[in-house]
Short mmCIF file of N, CA, C and O in Angstrom, two decimals:
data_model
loop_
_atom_site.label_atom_id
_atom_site.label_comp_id
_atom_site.label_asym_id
_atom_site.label_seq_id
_atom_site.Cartn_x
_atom_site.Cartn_y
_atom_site.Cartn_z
N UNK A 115 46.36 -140.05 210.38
CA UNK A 115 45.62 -138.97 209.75
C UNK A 115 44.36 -138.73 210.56
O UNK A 115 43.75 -139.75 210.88
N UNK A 116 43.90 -137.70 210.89
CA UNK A 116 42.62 -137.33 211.26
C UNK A 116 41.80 -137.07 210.48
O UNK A 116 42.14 -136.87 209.31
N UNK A 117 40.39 -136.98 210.90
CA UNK A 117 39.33 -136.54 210.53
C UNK A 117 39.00 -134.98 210.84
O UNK A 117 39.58 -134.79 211.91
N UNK A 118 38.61 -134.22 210.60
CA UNK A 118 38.44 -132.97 211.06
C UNK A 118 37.69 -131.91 210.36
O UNK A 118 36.89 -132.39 209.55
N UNK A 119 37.70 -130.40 210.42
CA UNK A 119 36.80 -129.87 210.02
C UNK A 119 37.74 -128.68 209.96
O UNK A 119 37.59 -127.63 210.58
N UNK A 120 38.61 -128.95 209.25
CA UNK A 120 39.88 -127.71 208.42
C UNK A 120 39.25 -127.45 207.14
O UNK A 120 38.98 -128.34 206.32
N UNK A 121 39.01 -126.14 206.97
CA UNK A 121 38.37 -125.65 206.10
C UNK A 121 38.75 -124.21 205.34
O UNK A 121 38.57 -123.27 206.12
N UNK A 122 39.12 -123.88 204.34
CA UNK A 122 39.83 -122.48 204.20
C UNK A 122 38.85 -121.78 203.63
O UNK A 122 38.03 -122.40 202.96
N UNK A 123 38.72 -120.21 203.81
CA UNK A 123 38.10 -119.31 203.19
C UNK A 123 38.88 -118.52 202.50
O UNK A 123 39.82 -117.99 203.08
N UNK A 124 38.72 -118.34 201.49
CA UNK A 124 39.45 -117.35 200.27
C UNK A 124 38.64 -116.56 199.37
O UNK A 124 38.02 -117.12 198.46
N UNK A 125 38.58 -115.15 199.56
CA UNK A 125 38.16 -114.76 198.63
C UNK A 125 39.22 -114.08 197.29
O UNK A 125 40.41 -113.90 197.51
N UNK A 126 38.60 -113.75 195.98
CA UNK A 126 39.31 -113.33 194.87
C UNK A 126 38.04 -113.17 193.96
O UNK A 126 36.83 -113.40 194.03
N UNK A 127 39.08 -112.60 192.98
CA UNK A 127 38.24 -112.99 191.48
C UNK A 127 38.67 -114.01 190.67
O UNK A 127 39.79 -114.52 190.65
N UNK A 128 37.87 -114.24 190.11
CA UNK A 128 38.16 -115.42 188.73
C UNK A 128 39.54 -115.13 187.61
O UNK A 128 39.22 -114.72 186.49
N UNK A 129 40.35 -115.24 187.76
CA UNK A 129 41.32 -114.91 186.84
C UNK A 129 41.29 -116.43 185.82
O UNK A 129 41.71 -117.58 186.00
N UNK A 130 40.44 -115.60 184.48
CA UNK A 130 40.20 -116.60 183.30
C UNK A 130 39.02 -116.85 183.19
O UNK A 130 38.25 -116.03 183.69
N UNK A 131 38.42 -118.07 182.48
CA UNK A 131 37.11 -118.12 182.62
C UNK A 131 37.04 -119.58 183.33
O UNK A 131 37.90 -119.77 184.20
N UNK A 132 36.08 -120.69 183.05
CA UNK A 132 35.82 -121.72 184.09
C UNK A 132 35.90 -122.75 182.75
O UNK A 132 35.62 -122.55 181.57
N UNK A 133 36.30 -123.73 183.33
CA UNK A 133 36.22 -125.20 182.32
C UNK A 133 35.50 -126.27 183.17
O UNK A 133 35.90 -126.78 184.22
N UNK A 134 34.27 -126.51 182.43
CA UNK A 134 33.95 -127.48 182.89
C UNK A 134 33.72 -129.18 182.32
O UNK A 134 34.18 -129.54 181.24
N UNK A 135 33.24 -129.77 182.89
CA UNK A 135 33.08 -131.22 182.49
C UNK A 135 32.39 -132.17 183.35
O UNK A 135 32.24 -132.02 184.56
N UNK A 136 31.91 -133.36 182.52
CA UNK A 136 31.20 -134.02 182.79
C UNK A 136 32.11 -135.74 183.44
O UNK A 136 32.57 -136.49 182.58
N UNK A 137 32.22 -136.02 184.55
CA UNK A 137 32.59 -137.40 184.91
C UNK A 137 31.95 -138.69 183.98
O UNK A 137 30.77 -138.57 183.64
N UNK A 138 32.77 -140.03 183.53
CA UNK A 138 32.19 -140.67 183.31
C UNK A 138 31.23 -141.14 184.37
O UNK A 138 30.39 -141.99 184.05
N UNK A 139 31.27 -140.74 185.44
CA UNK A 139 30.29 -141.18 186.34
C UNK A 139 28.82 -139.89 186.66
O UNK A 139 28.16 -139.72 187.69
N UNK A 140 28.78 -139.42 185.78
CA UNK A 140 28.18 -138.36 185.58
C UNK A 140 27.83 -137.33 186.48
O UNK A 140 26.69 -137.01 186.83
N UNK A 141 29.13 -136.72 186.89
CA UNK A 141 29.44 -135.82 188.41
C UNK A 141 29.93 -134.49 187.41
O UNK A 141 30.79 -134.50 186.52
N UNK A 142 29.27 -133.62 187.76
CA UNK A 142 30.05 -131.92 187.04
C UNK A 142 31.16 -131.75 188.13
O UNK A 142 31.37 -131.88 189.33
N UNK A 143 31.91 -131.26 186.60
CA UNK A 143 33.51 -130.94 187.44
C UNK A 143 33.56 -129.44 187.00
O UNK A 143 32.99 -129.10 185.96
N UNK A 144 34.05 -128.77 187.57
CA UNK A 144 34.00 -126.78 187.26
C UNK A 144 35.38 -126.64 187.61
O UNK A 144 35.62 -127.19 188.68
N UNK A 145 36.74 -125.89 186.89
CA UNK A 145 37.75 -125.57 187.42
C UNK A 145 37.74 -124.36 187.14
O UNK A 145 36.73 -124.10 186.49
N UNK A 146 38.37 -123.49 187.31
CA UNK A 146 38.95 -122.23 187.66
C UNK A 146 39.82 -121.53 188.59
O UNK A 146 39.74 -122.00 189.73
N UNK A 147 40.62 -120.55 188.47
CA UNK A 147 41.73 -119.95 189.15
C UNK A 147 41.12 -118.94 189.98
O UNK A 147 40.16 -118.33 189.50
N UNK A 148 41.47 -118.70 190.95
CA UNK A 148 40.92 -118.06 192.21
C UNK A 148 41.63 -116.90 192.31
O UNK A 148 42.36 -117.23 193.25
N UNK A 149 42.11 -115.33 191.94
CA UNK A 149 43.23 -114.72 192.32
C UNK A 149 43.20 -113.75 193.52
O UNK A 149 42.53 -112.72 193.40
N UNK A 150 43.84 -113.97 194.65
CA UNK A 150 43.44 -112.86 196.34
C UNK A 150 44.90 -111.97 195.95
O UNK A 150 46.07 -112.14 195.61
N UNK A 151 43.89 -110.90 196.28
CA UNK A 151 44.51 -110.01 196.63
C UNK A 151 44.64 -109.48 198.43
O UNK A 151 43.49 -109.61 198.84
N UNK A 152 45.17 -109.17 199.14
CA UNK A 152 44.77 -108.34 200.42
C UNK A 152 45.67 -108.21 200.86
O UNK A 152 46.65 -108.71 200.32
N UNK A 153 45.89 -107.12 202.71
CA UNK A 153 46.81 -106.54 203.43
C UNK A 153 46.72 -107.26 204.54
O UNK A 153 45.66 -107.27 205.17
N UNK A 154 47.91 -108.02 204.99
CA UNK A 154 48.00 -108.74 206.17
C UNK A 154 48.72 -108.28 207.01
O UNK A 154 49.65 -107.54 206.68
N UNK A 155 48.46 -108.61 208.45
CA UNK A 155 49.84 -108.26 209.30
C UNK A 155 50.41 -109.13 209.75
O UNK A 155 49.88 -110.11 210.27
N UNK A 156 51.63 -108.92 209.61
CA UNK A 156 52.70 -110.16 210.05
C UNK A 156 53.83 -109.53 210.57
O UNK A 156 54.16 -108.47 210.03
N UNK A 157 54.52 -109.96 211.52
CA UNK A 157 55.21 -109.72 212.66
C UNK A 157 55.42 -107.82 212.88
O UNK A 157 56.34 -107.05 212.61
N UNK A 158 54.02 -107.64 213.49
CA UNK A 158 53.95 -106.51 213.65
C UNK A 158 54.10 -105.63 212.12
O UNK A 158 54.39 -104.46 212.39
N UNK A 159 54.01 -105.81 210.86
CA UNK A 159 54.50 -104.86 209.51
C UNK A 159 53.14 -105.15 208.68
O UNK A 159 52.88 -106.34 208.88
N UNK A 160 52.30 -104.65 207.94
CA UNK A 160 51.67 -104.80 206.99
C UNK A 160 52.06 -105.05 205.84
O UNK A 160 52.93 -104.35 205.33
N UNK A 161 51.50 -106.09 205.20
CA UNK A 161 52.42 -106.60 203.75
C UNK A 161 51.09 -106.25 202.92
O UNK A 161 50.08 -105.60 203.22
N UNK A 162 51.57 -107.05 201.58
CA UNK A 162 50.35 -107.29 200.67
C UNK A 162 50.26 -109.17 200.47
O UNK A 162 50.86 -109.83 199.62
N UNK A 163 49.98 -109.33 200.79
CA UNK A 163 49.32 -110.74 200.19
C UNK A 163 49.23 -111.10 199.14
O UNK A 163 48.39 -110.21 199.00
N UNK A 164 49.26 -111.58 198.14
CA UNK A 164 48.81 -112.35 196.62
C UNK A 164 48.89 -113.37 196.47
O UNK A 164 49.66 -114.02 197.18
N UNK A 165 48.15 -113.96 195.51
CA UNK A 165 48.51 -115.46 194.82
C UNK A 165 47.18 -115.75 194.00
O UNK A 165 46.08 -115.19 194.03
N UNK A 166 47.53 -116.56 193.45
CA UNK A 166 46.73 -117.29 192.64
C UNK A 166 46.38 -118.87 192.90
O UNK A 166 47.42 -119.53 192.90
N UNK A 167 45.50 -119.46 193.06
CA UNK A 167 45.29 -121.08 193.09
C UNK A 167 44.31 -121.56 192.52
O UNK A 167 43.35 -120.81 192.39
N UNK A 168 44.16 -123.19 191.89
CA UNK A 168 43.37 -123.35 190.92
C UNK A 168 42.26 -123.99 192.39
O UNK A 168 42.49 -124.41 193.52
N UNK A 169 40.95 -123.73 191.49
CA UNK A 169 39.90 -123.95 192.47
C UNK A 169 39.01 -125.18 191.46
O UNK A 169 38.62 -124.88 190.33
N UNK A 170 38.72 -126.93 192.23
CA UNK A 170 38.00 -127.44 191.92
C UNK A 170 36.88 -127.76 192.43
O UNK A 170 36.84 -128.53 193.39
N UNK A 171 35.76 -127.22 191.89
CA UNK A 171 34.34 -127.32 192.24
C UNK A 171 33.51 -128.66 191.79
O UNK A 171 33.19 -128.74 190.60
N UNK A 172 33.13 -129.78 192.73
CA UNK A 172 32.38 -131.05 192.46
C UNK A 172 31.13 -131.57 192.28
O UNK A 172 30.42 -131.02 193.11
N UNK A 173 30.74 -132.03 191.88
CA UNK A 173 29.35 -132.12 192.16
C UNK A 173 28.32 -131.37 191.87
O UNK A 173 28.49 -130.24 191.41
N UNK A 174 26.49 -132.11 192.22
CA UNK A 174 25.53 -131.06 191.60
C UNK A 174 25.45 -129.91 192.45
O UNK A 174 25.15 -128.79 192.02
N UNK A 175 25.70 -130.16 193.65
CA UNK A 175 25.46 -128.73 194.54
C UNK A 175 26.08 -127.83 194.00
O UNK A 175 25.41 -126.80 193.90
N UNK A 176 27.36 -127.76 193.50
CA UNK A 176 28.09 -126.07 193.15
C UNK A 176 27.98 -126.63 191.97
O UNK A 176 29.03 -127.27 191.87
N UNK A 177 27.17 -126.84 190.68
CA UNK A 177 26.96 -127.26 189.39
C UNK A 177 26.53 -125.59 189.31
O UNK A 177 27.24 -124.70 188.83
N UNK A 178 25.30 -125.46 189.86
CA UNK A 178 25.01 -124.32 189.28
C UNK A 178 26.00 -122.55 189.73
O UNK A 178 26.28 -121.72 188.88
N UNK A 179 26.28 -122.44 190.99
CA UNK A 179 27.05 -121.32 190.83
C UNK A 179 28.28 -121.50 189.87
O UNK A 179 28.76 -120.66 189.11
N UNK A 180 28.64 -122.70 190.07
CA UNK A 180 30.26 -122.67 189.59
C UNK A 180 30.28 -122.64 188.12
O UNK A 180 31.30 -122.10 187.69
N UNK A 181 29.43 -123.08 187.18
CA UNK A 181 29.29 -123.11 185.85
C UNK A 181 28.64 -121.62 185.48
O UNK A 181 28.88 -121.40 184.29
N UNK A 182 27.87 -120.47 186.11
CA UNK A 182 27.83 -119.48 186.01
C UNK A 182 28.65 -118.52 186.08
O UNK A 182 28.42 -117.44 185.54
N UNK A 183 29.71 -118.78 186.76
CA UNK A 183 31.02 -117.91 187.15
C UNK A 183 31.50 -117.37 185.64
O UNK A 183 31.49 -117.98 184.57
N UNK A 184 31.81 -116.38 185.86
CA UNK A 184 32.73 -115.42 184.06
C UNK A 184 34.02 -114.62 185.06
O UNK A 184 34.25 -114.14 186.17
N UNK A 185 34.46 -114.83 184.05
CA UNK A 185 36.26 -114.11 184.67
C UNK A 185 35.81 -112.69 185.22
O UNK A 185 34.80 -112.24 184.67
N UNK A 186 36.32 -112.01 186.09
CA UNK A 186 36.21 -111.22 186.65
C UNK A 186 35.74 -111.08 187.45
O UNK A 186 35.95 -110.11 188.17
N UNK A 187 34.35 -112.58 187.87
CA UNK A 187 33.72 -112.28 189.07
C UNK A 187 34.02 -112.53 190.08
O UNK A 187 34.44 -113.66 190.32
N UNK A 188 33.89 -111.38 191.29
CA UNK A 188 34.30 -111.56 193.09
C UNK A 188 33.51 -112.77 193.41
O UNK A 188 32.30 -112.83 193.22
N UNK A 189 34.47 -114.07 194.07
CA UNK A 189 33.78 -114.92 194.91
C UNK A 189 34.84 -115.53 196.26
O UNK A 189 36.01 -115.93 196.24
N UNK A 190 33.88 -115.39 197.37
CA UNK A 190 34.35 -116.38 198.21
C UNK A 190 34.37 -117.90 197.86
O UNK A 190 33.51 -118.47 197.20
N UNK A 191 35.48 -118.46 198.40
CA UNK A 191 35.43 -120.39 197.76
C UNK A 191 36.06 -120.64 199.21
O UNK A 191 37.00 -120.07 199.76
N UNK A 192 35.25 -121.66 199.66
CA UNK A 192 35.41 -122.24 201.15
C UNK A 192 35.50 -123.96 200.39
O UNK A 192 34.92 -124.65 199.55
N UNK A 193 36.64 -124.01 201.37
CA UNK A 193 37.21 -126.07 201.06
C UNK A 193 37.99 -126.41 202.08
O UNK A 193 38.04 -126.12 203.27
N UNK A 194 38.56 -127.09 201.35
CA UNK A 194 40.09 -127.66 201.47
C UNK A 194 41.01 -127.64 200.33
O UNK A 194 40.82 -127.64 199.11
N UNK A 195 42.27 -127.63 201.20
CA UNK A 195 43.52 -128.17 200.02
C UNK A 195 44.27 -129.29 199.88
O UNK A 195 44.90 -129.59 200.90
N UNK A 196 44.40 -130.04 198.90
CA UNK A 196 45.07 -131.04 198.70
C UNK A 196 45.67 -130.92 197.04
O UNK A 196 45.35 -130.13 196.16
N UNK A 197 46.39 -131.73 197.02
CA UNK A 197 47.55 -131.73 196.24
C UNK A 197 46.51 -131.95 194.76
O UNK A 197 45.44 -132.53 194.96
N UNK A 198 46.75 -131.60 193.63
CA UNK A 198 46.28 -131.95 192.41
C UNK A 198 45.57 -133.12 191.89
O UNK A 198 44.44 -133.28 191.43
N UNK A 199 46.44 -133.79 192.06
CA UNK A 199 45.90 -135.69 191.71
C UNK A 199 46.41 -137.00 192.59
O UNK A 199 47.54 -137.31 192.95
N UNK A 200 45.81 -137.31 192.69
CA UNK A 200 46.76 -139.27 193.60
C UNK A 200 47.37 -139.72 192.57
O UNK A 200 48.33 -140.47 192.75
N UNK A 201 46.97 -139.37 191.26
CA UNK A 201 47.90 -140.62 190.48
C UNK A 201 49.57 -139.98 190.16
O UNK A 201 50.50 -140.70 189.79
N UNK A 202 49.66 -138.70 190.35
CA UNK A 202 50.83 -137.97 190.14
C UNK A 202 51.10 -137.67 191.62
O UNK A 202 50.38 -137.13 192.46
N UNK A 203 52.55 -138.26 191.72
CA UNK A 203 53.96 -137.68 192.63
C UNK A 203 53.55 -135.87 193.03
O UNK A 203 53.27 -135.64 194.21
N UNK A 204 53.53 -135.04 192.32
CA UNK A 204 53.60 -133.83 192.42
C UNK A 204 52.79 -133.38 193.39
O UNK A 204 51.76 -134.02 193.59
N UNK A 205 53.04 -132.35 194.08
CA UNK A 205 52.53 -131.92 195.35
C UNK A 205 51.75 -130.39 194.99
O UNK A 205 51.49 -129.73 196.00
N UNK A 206 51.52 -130.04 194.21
CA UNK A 206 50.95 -129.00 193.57
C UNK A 206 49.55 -129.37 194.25
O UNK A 206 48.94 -130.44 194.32
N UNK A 207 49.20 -127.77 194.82
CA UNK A 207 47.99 -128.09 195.49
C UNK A 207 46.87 -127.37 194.86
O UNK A 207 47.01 -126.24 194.39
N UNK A 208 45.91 -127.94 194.85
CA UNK A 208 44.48 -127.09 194.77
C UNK A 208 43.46 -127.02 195.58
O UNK A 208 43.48 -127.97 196.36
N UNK A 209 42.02 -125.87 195.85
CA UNK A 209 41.30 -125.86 196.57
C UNK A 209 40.34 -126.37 195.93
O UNK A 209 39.93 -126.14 194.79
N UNK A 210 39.75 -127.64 197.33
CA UNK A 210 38.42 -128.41 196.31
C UNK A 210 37.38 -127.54 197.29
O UNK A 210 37.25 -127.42 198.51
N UNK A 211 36.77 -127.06 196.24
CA UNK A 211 35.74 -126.12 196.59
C UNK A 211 34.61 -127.20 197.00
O UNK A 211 34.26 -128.23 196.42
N UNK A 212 34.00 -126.38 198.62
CA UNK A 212 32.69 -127.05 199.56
C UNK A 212 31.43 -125.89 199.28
O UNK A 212 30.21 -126.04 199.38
N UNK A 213 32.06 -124.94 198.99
CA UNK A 213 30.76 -123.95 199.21
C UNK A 213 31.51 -122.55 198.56
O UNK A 213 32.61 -122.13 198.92
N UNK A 214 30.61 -121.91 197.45
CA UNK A 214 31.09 -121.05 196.29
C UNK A 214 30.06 -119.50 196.83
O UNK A 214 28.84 -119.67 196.87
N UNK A 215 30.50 -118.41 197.12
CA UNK A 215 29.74 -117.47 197.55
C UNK A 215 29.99 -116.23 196.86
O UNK A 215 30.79 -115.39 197.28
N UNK A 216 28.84 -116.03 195.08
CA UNK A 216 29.46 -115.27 194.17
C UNK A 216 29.18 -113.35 195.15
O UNK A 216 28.09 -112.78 195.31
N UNK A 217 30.10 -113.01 195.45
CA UNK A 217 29.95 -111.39 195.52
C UNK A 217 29.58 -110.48 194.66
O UNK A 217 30.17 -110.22 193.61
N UNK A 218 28.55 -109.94 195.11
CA UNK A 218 28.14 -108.66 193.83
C UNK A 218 28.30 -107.08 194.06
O UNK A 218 28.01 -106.29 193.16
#
């Protein structure tokens, strides 16, 4: 495995509102669904793009944008992706949000 500096940018809106919570180790956890829309090109044809992915935000640094977020709002979410949980088999991935950039 490497170390490295793979990082994704996605923008969307909030599809839903945000749930948050408190770690017993007293770390804010913020989730929410990310939904992109856009027009890509791929092998020479313009498509549309979509999807939806759940976005987890850690810590005090994105405590405050990410707990302000309300459904509907445009944001860029820059991370990584990795799979949901270690303690579950399932490969279901989410973006752990590094840096939250609400659009107005």
């Amino acid at each position: 495995m490497t170390a490295g500096v793979n990082r994704l940018r996605l923008d969307g809106h909030l599809h839903g509102g945000v749930e948050s919570r408190i770690t017993p180790a007293g770390i804010p956890i913020h989730r929410f669904t990310l939904a992109h829309e856009s027009s890509q090109v791929e092998a020479g044809m313009v498509r549309e793009a979509r999807c939806q992915i759940a976005v987890v935000a850690s810590g005090e640094t994105l405590a405050p944008v990410a707990g302000s977020l309300q459904e509907g709002d445009r944001v860029v979410v820059e991370g990584f992706i990795s799979r949901s949980s270690f303690r579950d088999e399932s490969y279901r991935i989410v973006l752990h949000a590094q840096a939250i950039e609400l659009l107005r």
